[in-house]
Coordinates of C-alpha atoms and ligand atoms in Angstrom, one line a residue:
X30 CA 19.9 -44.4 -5.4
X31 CA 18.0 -42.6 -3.4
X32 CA 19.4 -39.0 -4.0
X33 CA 19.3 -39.5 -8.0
X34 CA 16.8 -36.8 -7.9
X35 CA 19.3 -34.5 -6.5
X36 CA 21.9 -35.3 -8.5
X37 CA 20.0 -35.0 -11.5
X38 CA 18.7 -31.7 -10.5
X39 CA 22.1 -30.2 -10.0
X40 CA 22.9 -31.4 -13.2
X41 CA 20.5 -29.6 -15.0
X42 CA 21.1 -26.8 -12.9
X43 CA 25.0 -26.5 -14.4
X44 CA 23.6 -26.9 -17.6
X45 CA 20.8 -24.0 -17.2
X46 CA 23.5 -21.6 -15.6
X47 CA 25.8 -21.9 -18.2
X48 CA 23.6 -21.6 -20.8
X49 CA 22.0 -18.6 -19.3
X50 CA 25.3 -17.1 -19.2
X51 CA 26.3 -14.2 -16.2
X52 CA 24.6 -11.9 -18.3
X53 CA 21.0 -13.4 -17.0
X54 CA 22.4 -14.6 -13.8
X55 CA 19.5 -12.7 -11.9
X56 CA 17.0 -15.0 -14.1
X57 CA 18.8 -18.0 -12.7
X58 CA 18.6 -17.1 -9.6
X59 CA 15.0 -16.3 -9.2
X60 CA 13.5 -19.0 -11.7
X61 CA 15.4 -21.7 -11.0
X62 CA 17.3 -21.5 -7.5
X63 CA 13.6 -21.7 -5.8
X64 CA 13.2 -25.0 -7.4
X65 CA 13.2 -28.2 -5.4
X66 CA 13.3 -31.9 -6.6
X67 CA 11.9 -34.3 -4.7
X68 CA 11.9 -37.5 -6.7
X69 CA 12.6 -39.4 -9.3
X70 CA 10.5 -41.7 -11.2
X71 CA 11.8 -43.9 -14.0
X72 CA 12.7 -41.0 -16.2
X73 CA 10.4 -38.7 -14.9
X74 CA 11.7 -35.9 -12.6
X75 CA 9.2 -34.6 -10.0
X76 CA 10.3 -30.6 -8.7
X77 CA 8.8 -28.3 -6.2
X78 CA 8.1 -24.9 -7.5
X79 CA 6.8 -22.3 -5.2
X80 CA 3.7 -20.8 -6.5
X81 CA 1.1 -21.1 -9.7
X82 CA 2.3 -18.2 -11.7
X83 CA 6.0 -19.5 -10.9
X84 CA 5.3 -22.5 -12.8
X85 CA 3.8 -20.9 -15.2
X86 CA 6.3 -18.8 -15.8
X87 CA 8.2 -21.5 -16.5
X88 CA 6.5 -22.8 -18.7
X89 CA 6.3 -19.5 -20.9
X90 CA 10.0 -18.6 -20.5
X91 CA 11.9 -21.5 -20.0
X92 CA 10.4 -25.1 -21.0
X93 CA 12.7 -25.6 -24.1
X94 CA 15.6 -24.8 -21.9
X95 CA 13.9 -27.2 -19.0
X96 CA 12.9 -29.5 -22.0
X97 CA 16.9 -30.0 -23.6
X98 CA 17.9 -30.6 -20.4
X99 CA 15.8 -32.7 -18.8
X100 CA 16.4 -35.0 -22.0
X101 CA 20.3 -34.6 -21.8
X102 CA 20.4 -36.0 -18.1
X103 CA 17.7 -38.6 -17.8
X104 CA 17.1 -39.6 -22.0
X105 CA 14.9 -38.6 -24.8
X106 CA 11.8 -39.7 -23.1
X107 CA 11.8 -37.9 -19.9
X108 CA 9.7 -35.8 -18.6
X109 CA 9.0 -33.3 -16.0
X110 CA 6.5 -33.2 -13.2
X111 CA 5.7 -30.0 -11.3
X112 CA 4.5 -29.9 -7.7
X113 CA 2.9 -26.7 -7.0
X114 CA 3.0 -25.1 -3.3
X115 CA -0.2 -23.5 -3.1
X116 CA -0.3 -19.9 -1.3
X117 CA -2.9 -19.6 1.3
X118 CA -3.7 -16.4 0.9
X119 CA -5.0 -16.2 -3.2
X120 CA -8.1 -14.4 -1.8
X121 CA -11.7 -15.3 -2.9
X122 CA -11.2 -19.0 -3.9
X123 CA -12.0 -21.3 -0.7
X124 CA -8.8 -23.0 -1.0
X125 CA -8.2 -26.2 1.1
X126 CA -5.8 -27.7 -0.9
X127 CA -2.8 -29.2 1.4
X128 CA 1.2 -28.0 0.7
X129 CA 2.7 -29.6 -1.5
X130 CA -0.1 -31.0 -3.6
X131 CA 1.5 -32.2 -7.2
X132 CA -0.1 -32.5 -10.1
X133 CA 0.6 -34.9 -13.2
X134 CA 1.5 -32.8 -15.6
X135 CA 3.4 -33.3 -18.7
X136 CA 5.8 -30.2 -19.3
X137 CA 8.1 -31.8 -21.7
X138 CA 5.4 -32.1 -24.2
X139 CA 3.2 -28.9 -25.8
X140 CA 3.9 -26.8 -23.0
X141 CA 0.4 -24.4 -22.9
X142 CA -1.8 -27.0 -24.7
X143 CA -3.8 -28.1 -21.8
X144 CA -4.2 -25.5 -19.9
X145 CA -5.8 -24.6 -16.8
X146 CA -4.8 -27.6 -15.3
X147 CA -6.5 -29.6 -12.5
X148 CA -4.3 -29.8 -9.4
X149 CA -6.1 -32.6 -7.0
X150 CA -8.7 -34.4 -7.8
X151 CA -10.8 -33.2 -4.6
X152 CA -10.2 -29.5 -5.2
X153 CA -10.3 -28.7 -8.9
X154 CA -8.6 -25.8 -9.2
X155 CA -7.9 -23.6 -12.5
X156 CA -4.3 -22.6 -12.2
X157 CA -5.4 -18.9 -13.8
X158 CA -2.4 -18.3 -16.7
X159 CA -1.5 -14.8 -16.6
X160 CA -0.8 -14.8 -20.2
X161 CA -4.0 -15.4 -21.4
X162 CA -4.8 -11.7 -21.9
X163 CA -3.2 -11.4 -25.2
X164 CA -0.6 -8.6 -25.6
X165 CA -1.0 -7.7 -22.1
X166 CA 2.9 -7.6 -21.4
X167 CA 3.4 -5.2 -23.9
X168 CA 0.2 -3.2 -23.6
X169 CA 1.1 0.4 -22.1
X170 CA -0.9 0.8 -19.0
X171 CA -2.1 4.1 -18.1
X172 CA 0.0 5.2 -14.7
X173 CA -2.2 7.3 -13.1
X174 CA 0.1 9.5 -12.2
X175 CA 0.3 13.3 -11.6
X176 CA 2.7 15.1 -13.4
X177 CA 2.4 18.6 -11.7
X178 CA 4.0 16.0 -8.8
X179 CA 7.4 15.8 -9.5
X180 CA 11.3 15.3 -7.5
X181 CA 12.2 18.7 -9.0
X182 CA 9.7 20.5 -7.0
X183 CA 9.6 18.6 -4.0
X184 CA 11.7 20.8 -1.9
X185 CA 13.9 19.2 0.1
X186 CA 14.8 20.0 3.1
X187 CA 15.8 17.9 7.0
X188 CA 12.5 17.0 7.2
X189 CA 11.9 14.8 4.0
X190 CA 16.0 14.4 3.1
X191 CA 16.0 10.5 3.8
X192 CA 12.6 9.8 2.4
X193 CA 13.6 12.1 -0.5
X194 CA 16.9 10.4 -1.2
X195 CA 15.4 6.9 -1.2
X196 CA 12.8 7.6 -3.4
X197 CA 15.4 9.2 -5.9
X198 CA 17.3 5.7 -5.2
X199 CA 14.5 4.1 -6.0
X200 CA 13.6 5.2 -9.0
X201 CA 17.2 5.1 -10.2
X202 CA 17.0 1.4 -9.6
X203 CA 13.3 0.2 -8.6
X204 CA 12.9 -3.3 -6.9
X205 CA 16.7 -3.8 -6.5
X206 CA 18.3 -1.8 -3.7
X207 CA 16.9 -2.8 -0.6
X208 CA 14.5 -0.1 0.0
X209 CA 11.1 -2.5 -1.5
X210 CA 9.1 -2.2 -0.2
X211 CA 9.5 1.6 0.3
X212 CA 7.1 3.2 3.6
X213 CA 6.6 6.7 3.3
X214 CA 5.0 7.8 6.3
X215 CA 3.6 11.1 8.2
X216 CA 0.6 13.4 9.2
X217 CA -1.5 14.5 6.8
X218 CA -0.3 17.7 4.4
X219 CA 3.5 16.3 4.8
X220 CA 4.0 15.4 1.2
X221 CA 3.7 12.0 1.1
X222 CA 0.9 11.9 -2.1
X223 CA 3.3 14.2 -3.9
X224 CA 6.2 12.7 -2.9
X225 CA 5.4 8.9 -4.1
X226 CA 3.4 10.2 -7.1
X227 CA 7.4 12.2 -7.8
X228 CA 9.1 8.8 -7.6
X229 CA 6.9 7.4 -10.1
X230 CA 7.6 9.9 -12.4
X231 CA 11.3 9.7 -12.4
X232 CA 11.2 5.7 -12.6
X233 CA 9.4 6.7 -15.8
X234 CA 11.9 8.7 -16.9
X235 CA 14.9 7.0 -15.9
X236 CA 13.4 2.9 -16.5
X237 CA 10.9 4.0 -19.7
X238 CA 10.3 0.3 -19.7
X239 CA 8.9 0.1 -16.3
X240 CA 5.1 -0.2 -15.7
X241 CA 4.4 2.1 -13.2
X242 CA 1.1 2.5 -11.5
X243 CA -0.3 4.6 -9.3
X244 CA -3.4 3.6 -7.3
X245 CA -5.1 5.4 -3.4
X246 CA -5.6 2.2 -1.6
X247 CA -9.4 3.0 -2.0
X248 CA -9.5 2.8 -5.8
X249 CA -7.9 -0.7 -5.0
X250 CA -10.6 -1.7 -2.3
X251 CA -13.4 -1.1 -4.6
X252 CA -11.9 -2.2 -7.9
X253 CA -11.4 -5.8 -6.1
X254 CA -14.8 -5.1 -5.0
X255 CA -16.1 -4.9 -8.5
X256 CA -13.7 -7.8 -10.1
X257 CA -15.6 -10.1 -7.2
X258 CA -18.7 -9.1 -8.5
X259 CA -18.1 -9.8 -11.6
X260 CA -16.3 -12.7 -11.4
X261 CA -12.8 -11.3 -12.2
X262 CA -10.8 -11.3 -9.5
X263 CA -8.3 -13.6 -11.1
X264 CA -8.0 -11.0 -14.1
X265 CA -7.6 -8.0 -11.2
X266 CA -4.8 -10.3 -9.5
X267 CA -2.9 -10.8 -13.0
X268 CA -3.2 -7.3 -13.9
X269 CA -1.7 -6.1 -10.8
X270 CA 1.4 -8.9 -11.0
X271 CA 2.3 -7.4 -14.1
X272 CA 3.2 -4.2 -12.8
X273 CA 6.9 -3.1 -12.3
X274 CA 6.3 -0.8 -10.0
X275 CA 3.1 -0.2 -8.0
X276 CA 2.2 2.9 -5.7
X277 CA -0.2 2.5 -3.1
X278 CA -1.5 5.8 -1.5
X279 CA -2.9 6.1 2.0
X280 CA -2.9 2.3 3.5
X281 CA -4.4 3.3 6.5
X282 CA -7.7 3.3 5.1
X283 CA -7.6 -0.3 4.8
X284 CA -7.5 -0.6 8.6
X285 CA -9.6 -2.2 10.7
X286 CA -11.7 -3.5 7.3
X287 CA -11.3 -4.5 3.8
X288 CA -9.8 -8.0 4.8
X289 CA -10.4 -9.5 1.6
X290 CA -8.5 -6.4 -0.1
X291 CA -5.8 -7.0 1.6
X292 CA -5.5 -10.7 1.5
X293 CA -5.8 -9.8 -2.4
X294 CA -2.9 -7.2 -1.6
X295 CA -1.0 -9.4 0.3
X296 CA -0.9 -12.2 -2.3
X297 CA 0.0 -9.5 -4.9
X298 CA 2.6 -8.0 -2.5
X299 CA 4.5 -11.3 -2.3
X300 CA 4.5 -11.9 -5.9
X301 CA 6.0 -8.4 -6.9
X302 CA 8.7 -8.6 -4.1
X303 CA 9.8 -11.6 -5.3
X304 CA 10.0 -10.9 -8.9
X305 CA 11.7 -7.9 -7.6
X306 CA 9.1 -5.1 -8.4
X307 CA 9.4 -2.2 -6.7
X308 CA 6.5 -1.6 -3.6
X309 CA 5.9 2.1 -2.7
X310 CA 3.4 2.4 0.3
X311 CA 2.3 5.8 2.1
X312 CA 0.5 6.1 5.2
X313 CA -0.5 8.7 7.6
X314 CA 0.2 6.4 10.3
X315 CA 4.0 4.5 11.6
X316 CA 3.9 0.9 11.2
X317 CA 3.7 0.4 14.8
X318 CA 0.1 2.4 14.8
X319 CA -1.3 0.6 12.3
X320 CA -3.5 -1.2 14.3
X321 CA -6.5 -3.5 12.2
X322 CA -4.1 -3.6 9.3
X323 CA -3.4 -7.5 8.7
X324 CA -0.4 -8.7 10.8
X325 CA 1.5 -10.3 8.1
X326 CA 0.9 -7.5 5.9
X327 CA 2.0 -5.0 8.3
X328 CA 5.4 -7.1 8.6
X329 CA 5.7 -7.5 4.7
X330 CA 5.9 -3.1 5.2
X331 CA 8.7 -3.2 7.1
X332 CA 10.7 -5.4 5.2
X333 CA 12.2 -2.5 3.5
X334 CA 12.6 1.2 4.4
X335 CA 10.3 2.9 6.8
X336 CA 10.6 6.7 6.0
X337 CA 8.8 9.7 7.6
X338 CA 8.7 12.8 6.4
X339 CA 8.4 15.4 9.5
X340 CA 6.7 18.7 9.4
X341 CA 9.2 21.4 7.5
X342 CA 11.3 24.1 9.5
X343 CA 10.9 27.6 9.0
X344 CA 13.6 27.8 6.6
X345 CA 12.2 24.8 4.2
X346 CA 8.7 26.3 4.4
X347 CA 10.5 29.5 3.2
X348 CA 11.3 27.6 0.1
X349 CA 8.1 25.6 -0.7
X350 CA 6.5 29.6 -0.4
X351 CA 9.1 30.4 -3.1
X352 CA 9.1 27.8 -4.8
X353 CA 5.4 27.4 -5.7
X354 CA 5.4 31.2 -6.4
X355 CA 7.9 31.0 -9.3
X356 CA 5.8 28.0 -10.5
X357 CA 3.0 30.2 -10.5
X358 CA 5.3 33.3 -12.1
X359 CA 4.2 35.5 -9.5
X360 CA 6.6 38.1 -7.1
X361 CA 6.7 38.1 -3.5
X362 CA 8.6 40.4 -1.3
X363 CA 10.4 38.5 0.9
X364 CA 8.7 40.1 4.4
X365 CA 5.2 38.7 3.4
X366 CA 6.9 35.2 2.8
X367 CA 8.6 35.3 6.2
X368 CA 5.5 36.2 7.7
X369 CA 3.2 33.1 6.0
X370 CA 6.1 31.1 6.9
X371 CA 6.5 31.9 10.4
X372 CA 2.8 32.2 11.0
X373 CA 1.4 28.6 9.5
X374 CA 3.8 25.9 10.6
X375 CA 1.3 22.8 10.6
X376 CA 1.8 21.4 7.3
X377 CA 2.8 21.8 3.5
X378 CA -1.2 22.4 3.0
X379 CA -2.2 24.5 5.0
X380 CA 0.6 26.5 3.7
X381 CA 0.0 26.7 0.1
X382 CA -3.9 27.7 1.5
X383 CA -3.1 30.3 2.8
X384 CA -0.7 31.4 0.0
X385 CA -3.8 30.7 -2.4
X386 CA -6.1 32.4 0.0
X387 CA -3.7 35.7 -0.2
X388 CA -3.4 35.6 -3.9
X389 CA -7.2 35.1 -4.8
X390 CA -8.2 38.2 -1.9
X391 CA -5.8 40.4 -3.3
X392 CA -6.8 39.8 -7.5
X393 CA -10.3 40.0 -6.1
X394 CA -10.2 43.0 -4.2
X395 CA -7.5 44.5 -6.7
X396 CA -5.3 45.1 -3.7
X397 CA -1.4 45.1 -3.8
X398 CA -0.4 42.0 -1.3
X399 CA 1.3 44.1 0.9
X400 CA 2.2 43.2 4.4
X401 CA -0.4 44.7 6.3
X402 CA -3.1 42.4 4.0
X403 CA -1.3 39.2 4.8
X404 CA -1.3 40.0 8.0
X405 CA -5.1 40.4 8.0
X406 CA -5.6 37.7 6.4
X407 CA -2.8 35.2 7.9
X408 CA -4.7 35.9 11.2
X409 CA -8.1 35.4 9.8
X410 CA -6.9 32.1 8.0
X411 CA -5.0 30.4 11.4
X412 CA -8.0 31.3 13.0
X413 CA -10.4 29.6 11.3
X414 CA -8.2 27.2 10.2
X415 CA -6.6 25.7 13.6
X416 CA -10.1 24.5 15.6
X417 CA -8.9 21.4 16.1
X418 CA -11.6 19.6 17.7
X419 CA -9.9 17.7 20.8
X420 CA -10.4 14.9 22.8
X421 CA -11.3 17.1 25.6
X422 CA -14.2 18.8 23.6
X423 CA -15.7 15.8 22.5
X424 CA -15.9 14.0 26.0
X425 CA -17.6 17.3 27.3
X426 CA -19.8 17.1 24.4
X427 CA -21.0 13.6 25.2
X428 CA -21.1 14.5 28.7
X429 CA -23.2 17.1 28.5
X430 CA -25.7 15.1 26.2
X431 CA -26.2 12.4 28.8
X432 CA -26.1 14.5 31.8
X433 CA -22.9 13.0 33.1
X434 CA -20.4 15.2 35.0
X435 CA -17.3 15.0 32.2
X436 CA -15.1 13.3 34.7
X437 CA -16.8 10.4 35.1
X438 CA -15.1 8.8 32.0
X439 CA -12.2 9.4 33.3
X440 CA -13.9 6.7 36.4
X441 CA -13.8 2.8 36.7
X442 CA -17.1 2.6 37.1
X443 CA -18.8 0.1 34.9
X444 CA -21.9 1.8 34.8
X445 CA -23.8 1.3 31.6
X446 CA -24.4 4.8 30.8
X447 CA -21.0 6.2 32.2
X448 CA -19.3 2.9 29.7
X449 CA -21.5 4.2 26.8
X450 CA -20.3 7.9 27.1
X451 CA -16.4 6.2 27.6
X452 CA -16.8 4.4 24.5
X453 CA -18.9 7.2 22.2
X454 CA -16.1 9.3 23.3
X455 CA -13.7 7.0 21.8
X456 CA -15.7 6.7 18.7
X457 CA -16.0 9.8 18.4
X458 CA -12.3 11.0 18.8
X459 CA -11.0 8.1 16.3
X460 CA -13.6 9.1 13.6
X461 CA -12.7 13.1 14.2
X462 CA -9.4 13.4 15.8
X463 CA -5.9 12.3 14.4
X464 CA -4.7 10.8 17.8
X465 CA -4.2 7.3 17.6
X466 CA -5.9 4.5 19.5
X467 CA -3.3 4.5 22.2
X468 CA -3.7 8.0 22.8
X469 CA -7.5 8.0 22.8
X470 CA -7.7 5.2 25.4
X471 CA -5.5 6.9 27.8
X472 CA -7.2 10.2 27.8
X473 CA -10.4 8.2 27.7
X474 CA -9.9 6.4 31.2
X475 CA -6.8 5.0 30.6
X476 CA -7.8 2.4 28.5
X477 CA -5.7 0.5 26.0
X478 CA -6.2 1.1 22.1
X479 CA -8.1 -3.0 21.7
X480 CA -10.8 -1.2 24.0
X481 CA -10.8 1.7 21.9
X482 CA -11.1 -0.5 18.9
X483 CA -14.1 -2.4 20.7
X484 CA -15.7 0.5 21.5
X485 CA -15.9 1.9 17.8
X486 CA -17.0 -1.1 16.6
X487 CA -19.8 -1.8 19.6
X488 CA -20.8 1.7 18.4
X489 CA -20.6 1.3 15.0
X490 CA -23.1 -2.0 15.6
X491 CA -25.5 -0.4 17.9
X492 CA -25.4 2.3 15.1
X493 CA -27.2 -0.3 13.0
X494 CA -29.5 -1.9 15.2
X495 CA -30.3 0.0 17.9
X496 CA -32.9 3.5 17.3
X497 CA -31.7 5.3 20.5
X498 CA -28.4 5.0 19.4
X499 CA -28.7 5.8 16.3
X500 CA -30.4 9.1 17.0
X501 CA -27.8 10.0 20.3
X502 CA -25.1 9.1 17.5
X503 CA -26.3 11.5 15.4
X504 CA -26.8 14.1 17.2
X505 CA -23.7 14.3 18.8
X506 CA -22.3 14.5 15.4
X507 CA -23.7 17.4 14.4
X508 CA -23.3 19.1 17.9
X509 CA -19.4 18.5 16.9
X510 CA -19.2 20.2 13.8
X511 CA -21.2 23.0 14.9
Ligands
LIG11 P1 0.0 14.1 2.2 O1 -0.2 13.1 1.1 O2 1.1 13.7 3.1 O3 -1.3 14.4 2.9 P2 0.5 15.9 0.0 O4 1.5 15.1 -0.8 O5 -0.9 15.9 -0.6 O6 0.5 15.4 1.5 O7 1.0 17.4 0.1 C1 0.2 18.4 0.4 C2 0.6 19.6 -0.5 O8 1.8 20.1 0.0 C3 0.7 19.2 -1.9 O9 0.2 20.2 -2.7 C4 2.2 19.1 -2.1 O10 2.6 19.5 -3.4 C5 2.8 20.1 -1.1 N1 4.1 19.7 -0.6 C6 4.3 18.9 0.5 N2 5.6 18.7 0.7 C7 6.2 19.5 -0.2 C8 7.6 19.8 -0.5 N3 8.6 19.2 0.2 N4 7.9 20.6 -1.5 C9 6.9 21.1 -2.2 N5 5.6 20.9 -2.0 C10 5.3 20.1 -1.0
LIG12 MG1 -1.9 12.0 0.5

């Protein structure tokens, strides 16, 4: 009959649940809901499973369990046949095998005796077995995390409530509520280092178990750098699926480059969601500016919860003040706190740099903080501290270098040196300014961000290859910092 398979399959799925008991009902449901027969040959059953490490997974956990079954249903010399749907994306490895493509491949026997296996005959391919590095599951991998970063003294306040309620949810339950993968997202010196390097901390407390890792999304790029180099990007892959939890800080620098990294990421990404690991991302930019971030990454990130954390009112940067005093066991009276806290609203940073700057000028100088002093100094420190280089500056900068009247990139001329001071402008203002690309292009001649983005790369290229540029490049640089 033509839907034997099927039947047979349900079978041994009835079989498998019960003996797996409600108790491992989530095991059920990932390992062995995601399987699909599609045939039956003589006594040999032929299933779909959806990726390499699923199978062998399989194989690891479950083959006596597949093995007793398979034997109860279809006799004591049946046997099992995996087809393998290959991902796309494992990065490095040209891979041109079709989906499905099924290997012969004898399960019911000595499960790990043979392996790697071959999977077609045209593409030989290693399926790489996670389990090879011996120990590994149990090995305690360092976490990388901070622990002067913690929940406790992450004051909360409306700016950072949701974000900080998540991430408390989080760790409470990591990779099962539906906030995985978890966005945390602002400007810079918001909180979001501390506050995913906090969540990570209390998962550690609450889930000892959990392997929690921290990583910047830099240390990732050039570690899958390295493992290329050396050959071991299967190992860097397998390492990273056997996290629990994994933190990535500061995505955004992974736009508009490191495609390989994140094909690696994204391949990695996919296996921990669906084994349920929790996926903590930050980013100083929203999803939506993300621009030359990898499109089906970038929709992977808002699978779960997307959470900002704003710059803090008055009253919340009140706290942080007092908060990291008592930290530091040192008294403030409350009129110098008010004043820091009125005077530097930009962000959590800036804030604690100021207090710093005020501590370390009055134990210099052996001067009481008083009011008057933080006064002196607040104004000294916003001064120096808030040139902001704009957009504005930078076109007049350029201008000025090429002898162009500043309003003539604000033109529609297609002149070449008028285009060339439009689009050093724009490089300019996305490699020094935190506006995004859409804002760039429209103070730039109103211009969308893809011609911002072509202009920083035409730059970037003539940067390399072309003298004049070069040297005009450079120069306006350091006219900028000046
Ligand atoms: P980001 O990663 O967003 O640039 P950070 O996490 O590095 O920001 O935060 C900058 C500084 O401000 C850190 O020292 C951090 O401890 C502090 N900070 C930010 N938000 C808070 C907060 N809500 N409570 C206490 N400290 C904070
Ligand atoms: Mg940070």
């Amino acid at each position: 009959m033509a839907e034997d398979y099927k039947r047979v399959w349900t079978a041994c799925l009835d079989v498998i649940k019960d003996t797996l008991g409600p108790e491992n009902r989530k095991a059920y449901d990932t390992w062995f809901l995601p399987i699909v027969p599609i045939q039956l040959d003589g006594n040999t059953l032929i299933v779909q499973v959806p990726s390499p490490f699923f199978y062998e997974w399989l194989e690891e956990h479950y083959v006596d369990l597949l093995k007793r079954v398979i034997r109860m249903q279809l006799g004591p010399g049946a046997m099992l046949k995996y087809s393998i749907v290959m991902d796309q994306t494992i990065p490095s490895e040209p891979l041109r095998t079709t989906l499905p493509s099924s290997h012969n491949r004898r399960t019911t026997e000595n499960p790990l005796a043979d392996l790697p296996v071959n999977i077609n005959k045209d593409n030989v391919r290693e399926i790489p077995n996670p389990f090879v590095i011996p120990g590994m599951q149990k090995q305690r991998i360092p976490s990388q995390l901070s622990p002067n970063y913690t929940l406790e003294n992450f004051v909360e306040g409306d700016c950072n409530r949701l974000a900080r309620s998540a991430g408390y949810a989080v760790a409470e339950r990591p990779g099962t509520t539906s906030f995985n993968p978890l966005l945390l997202h602002s400007n810079v010196g918001l909180g979001k280092t501390h506050l995913a390097n906090a969540i990570g901390m209390k998962t550690k407390e609450l889930n000892p178990d959990k392997k929690v890792l921290y990583v910047t999304s830099e240390q990732f790029m050039q570690q899958y750098a390295e493992a290329g180099r050396a050959g071991t990007t299967n190992d860097f892959i397998h390492f990273y699926e056997l996290i629990d939890v994994l933190i990535v800080d500061d995505i955004q620098f992974w736009a508009g480059k490191a495609q390989k990294t994140q094909e690696a990421f994204f391949h990695i990404f996919n296996h921990l969601h669906q084994r349920n690991c929790q996926i903590i991302i930050t980013s100083d930019k929203a999803p939506s500016d993300l621009q030359g971030l990898e499109p089906r990454l970038l929709s992977r990130l808002k699978w779960g919860l997307n959470a900002d954390l704003q710059a803090p009112d008055v009253d919340t940067r009140k706290a942080i003040l007092r908060q990291k005093l008592q930290n530091d066991g040192i008294d403030m009276a409350d009129d110098i706190i008010e004043y820091i806290a009125y005077n530097i609203n930009t962000n959590v940073r800036e804030l604690e740099g100021a207090l710093i700057s005020l501590i370390a000028q009055s134990s210099l100088n052996r001067k009481q903080i008083t009011l008057d002093l933080t006064k002196q100094m607040i104004d000294k420190y916003i001064q120096s501290s808030t040139r902001e280089i704009t957009i504005e500056y930078i076109q007049k900068v350029v201008c000025d270098s090429l002898n162009l009247p500043v309003d003539s990139i604000q033109q529609t001329s297609r002149k070449r040196e008028i285009v060339q001071a439009r689009q050093l402008s724009m490089y300019f203002a996305k490699k020094i300014t935190k506006s995004s690309l859409a804002a760039i292009g429209m103070q730039c001649g109103n211009k969308d961000h893809a011609t911002v983005l072509h202009a920083c790369k035409t730059i970037e290229n003539l940067r390399q290859t072309d003298r004049h540029i070069r040297s005009l490049v450079d120069e306006l640089e350091k006219k900028l910092a000046e």
